[in-house]
mmCIF file of C-alpha atoms in Angstrom:
data_model
loop_
_atom_site.group_PDB
_atom_site.id
_atom_site.type_symbol
_atom_site.label_atom_id
_atom_site.label_comp_id
_atom_site.label_asym_id
_atom_site.label_seq_id
_atom_site.Cartn_x
_atom_site.Cartn_y
_atom_site.Cartn_z
ATOM 1 C CA VAL C 30 -57.451 3.825 58.203
ATOM 2 C CA PRO C 31 -57.343 5.883 61.646
ATOM 3 C CA ASN C 32 -57.435 9.234 59.789
ATOM 4 C CA ILE C 33 -60.723 7.778 57.805
ATOM 5 C CA PHE C 34 -62.469 5.471 60.591
ATOM 6 C CA PRO C 35 -60.972 6.838 64.013
ATOM 7 C CA HIS C 36 -63.926 4.858 65.279
ATOM 8 C CA TRP C 37 -62.178 1.419 64.306
ATOM 9 C CA PHE C 38 -59.574 1.672 66.911
ATOM 10 C CA THR C 39 -61.277 4.506 69.910
ATOM 11 C CA SER C 40 -64.779 5.660 71.257
ATOM 12 C CA ASN C 41 -63.192 8.357 72.321
ATOM 13 C CA MET C 42 -62.915 11.377 70.195
ATOM 14 C CA ASP C 43 -59.947 13.395 72.199
ATOM 15 C CA VAL C 44 -58.103 9.925 71.097
ATOM 16 C CA ALA C 45 -59.173 10.067 67.416
ATOM 17 C CA LYS C 46 -58.288 13.540 66.975
ATOM 18 C CA VAL C 47 -54.553 12.694 68.483
ATOM 19 C CA MET C 48 -54.600 9.671 65.896
ATOM 20 C CA GLN C 49 -55.553 11.942 62.854
ATOM 21 C CA ARG C 50 -52.920 14.584 63.365
ATOM 22 C CA SER C 51 -50.361 11.958 63.595
ATOM 23 C CA VAL C 52 -51.502 10.105 60.108
ATOM 24 C CA PRO C 53 -49.093 12.133 57.984
ATOM 25 C CA MET C 54 -45.756 11.435 59.829
ATOM 26 C CA ALA C 55 -46.877 8.105 60.839
ATOM 27 C CA CYS C 56 -46.832 7.393 56.713
ATOM 28 C CA LEU C 57 -43.593 9.333 56.324
ATOM 29 C CA GLY C 58 -41.849 7.317 59.095
ATOM 30 C CA MET C 59 -43.092 3.812 57.600
ATOM 31 C CA LEU C 60 -42.821 4.948 53.885
ATOM 32 C CA PHE C 61 -39.292 3.671 53.330
ATOM 33 C CA HIS C 62 -39.491 0.901 55.907
ATOM 34 C CA GLY C 63 -39.306 -1.942 53.459
ATOM 35 C CA THR C 64 -36.343 -0.230 51.233
ATOM 36 C CA ILE C 65 -34.736 -0.033 54.680
ATOM 37 C CA VAL C 66 -34.876 -3.497 55.502
ATOM 38 C CA GLY C 67 -33.809 -4.680 51.987
ATOM 39 C CA LEU C 68 -30.479 -2.499 52.276
ATOM 40 C CA GLU C 69 -30.163 -4.002 55.482
ATOM 41 C CA GLY C 70 -30.409 -7.415 53.974
ATOM 42 C CA ALA C 71 -28.078 -6.454 51.552
ATOM 43 C CA LEU C 72 -25.772 -5.589 54.233
ATOM 44 C CA LEU C 73 -26.025 -8.745 56.055
ATOM 45 C CA VAL C 74 -25.747 -10.809 52.675
ATOM 46 C CA MET C 75 -22.078 -8.679 52.392
ATOM 47 C CA ARG C 76 -21.245 -9.861 55.804
ATOM 48 C CA ASP C 77 -20.878 -6.205 57.007
ATOM 49 C CA ILE C 78 -21.811 -7.008 60.581
ATOM 50 C CA ARG C 79 -19.354 -4.897 62.105
ATOM 51 C CA PHE C 80 -20.846 -1.889 60.342
ATOM 52 C CA LEU C 81 -24.662 -2.897 61.254
ATOM 53 C CA VAL C 82 -23.565 -3.130 64.678
ATOM 54 C CA ALA C 83 -22.036 0.076 64.992
ATOM 55 C CA SER C 84 -25.164 1.574 63.272
ATOM 56 C CA TYR C 85 -27.093 -0.035 65.545
ATOM 57 C CA ALA C 86 -25.223 1.062 68.773
ATOM 58 C CA VAL C 87 -25.182 4.714 67.497
ATOM 59 C CA GLY C 88 -29.232 4.829 66.203
ATOM 60 C CA GLY C 89 -29.921 3.143 69.760
ATOM 61 C CA LEU C 90 -28.197 5.930 71.602
ATOM 62 C CA LEU C 91 -29.526 8.582 69.117
ATOM 63 C CA THR C 92 -33.114 7.157 69.760
ATOM 64 C CA ILE C 93 -32.524 7.357 73.768
ATOM 65 C CA GLY C 94 -31.280 11.113 73.534
ATOM 66 C CA ALA C 95 -34.299 11.729 71.461
ATOM 67 C CA THR C 96 -36.886 9.671 73.544
ATOM 68 C CA ARG C 97 -35.852 11.540 76.577
ATOM 69 C CA ALA C 98 -35.788 15.037 75.009
ATOM 70 C CA MET C 99 -39.273 14.244 73.881
ATOM 71 C CA VAL C 100 -40.327 13.130 76.940
ATOM 72 C CA GLN C 101 -39.193 16.357 78.867
ATOM 73 C CA ALA C 102 -40.406 18.773 76.236
ATOM 74 C CA LYS C 103 -43.881 16.640 76.280
ATOM 75 C CA VAL C 104 -44.182 16.863 72.679
ATOM 76 C CA GLY C 105 -47.419 14.971 71.213
ATOM 77 C CA LEU C 106 -47.376 11.701 69.396
ATOM 78 C CA PRO C 107 -47.254 13.345 65.821
ATOM 79 C CA ALA C 108 -43.529 14.828 67.010
ATOM 80 C CA VAL C 109 -43.022 10.975 68.258
ATOM 81 C CA TRP C 110 -44.121 9.665 64.640
ATOM 82 C CA GLY C 111 -41.842 12.612 63.108
ATOM 83 C CA ALA C 112 -38.542 11.539 65.261
ATOM 84 C CA LEU C 113 -39.529 7.935 63.551
ATOM 85 C CA ALA C 114 -39.430 9.433 60.147
ATOM 86 C CA VAL C 115 -35.893 11.273 61.040
ATOM 87 C CA TYR C 116 -34.421 8.164 62.100
ATOM 88 C CA GLN C 117 -35.652 5.944 59.236
ATOM 89 C CA SER C 118 -33.914 8.805 57.015
ATOM 90 C CA TYR C 119 -30.707 8.691 58.756
ATOM 91 C CA ARG C 120 -30.932 4.489 58.286
ATOM 92 C CA PHE C 121 -31.666 5.080 54.564
ATOM 93 C CA VAL C 122 -28.929 7.443 54.034
ATOM 94 C CA LEU C 123 -26.387 5.293 55.762
ATOM 95 C CA PHE C 124 -27.044 2.017 54.466
ATOM 96 C CA SER C 125 -27.601 3.032 51.228
ATOM 97 C CA TYR C 126 -24.354 5.094 51.228
ATOM 98 C CA ARG C 127 -22.338 2.217 52.844
ATOM 99 C CA ILE C 128 -23.755 -0.108 49.932
ATOM 100 C CA PHE C 129 -23.570 2.034 46.835
ATOM 101 C CA PHE C 130 -20.572 4.709 47.523
ATOM 102 C CA SER C 131 -18.484 2.954 50.176
ATOM 103 C CA ARG C 132 -14.819 2.256 49.056
ATOM 104 C CA ARG C 133 -15.178 -0.935 51.129
ATOM 105 C CA ASN C 134 -17.581 -2.385 48.691
ATOM 106 C CA ARG C 135 -16.110 -1.876 45.332
ATOM 107 C CA PRO C 136 -14.200 -4.406 43.405
ATOM 108 C CA ALA C 137 -10.431 -4.125 43.710
ATOM 109 C CA ALA C 138 -8.627 -3.260 41.442
ATOM 110 C CA PRO C 139 -6.780 -5.361 39.499
ATOM 111 C CA GLN C 140 -2.843 -5.463 40.507
ATOM 112 C CA SER C 141 -0.036 -5.327 37.894
ATOM 113 C CA ALA C 142 2.709 -8.085 38.656
#
């Protein structure tokens, strides 16, 4: 919507141009949001709370570092949305691996008596 109808959000053309340049990265950043929330929910159902807390702590530290770097570099809004896309990719890969490939979540092999 901001790309096609920027005047719905602002009357300032400079702001509208920044919004239009930001649309591709904003879409990329939000593309897998629903899937990631679903994966997060699966980890909650699996009661993998320790893993979730650790992933939030690492993700939070990475986000703080990336935000500080972006402020110092004075990057534009599209780069900020790009950083969100990178963060969402990190979460997608991490949560998917934990659910589908981690040994922790595989059924135990039957033990012989």
